[in-house]
mmCIF file of C-alpha atoms in Angstrom:
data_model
loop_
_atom_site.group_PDB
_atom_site.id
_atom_site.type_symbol
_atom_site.label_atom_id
_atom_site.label_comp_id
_atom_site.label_asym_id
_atom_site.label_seq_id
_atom_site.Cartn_x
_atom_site.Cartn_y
_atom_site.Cartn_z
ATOM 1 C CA UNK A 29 -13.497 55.183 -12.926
ATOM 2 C CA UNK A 30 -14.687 54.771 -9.693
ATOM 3 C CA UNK A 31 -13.216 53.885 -6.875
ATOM 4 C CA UNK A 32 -15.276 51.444 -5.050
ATOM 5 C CA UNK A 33 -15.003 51.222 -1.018
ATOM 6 C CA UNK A 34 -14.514 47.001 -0.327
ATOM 7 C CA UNK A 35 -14.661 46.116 3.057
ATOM 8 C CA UNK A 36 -13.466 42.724 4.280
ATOM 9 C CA UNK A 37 -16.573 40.765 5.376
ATOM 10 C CA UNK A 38 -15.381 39.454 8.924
ATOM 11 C CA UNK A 39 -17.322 36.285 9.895
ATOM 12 C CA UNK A 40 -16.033 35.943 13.599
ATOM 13 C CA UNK A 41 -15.745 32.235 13.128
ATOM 14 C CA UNK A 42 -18.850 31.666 11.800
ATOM 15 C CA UNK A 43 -18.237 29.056 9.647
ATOM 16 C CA UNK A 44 -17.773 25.406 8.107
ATOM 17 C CA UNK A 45 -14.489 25.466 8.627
ATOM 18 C CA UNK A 46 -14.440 27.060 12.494
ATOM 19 C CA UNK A 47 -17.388 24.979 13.211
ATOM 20 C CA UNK A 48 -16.071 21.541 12.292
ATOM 21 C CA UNK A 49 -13.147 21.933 14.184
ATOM 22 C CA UNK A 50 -14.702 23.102 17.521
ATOM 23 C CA UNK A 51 -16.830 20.743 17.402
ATOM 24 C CA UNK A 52 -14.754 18.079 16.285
ATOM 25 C CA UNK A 53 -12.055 19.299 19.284
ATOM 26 C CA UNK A 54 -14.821 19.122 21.599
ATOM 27 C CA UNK A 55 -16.129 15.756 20.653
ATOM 28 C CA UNK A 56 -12.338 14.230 21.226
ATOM 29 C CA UNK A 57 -12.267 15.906 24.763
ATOM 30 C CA UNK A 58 -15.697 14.736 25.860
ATOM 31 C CA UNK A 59 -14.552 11.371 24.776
ATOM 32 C CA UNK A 60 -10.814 11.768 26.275
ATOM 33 C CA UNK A 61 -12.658 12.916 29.797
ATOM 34 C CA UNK A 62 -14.613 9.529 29.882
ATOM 35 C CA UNK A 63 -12.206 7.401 28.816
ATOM 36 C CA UNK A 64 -9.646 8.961 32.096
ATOM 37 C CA UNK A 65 -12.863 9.323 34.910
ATOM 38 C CA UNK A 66 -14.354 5.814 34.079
ATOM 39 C CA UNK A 67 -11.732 3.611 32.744
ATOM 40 C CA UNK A 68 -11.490 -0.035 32.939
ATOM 41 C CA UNK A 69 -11.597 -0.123 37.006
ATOM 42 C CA UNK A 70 -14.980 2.165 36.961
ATOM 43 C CA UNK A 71 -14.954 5.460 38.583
ATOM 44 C CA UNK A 72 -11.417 5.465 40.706
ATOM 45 C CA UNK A 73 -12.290 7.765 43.410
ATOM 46 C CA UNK A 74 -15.022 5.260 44.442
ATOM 47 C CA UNK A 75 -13.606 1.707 43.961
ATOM 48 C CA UNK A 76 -10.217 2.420 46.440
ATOM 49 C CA UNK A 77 -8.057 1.661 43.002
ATOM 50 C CA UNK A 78 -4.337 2.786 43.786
ATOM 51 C CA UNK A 79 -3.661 3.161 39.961
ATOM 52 C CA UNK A 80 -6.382 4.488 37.487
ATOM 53 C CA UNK A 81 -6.444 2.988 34.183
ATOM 54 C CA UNK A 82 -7.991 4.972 31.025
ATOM 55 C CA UNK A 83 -9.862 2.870 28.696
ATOM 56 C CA UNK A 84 -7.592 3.077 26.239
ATOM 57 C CA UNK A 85 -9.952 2.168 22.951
ATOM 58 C CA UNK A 86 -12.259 5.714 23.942
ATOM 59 C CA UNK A 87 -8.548 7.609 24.959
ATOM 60 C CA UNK A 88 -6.688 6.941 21.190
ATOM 61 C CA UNK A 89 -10.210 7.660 19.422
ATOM 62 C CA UNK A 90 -10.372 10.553 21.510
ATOM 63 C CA UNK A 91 -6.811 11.842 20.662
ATOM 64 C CA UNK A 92 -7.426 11.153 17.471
ATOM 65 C CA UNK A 93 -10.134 13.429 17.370
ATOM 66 C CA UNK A 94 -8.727 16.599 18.778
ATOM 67 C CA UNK A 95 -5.089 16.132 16.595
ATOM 68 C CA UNK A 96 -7.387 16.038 13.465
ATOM 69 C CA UNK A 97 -9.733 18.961 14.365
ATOM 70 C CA UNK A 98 -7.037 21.610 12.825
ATOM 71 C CA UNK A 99 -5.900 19.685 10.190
ATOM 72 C CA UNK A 100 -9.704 19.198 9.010
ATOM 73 C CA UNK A 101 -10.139 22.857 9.375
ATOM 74 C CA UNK A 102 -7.374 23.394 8.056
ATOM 75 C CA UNK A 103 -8.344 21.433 4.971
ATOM 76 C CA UNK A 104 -12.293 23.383 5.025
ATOM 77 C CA UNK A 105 -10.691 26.429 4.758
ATOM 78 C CA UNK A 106 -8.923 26.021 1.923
ATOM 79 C CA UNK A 107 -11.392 23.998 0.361
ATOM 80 C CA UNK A 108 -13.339 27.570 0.440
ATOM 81 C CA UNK A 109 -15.678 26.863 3.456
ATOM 82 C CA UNK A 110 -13.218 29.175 6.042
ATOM 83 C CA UNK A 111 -12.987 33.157 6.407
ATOM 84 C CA UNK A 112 -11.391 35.034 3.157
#
């Protein structure tokens, strides 16, 4: 018999899983940024507001998406679509 030489394939994060979550963490900060710089009193460095208020609608959607990112690709990878 022969003794084959297998390599792991390394993908570097290129893939479903890696992908899904990036992009899903990404999405939930983009949305987390714009729900804390223009909130329900507008952009507060301009309007002279002593308190800034987050829209808070965009900031639990937004948390949401980033405390799901893992668990989705979590849940990709072993569903098959992550590194071996």
């Amino acid at each position: 018999m022969r003794h084959q030489n297998r390599t792991k394939h390394v993908h570097h994060g290129r893939t479903t899983a890696a992908w899904t979550a990036s992009m899903m963490a990404l999405a939930g900060f983009v949305i987390l940024f714009v729900a804390f710089t223009f909130g329900q009193n507008g952009f507060t460095a301009f309007n002279g507001s002593p308190t800034p208020m987050p829209n808070m609608v965009l900031t639990i959607i937004g948390a949401i998406l980033v405390v799901a990112a893992p668990i989705v690709g979590g849940a990709l990878n072993l569903a098959g679509k992550g590194q071996d």
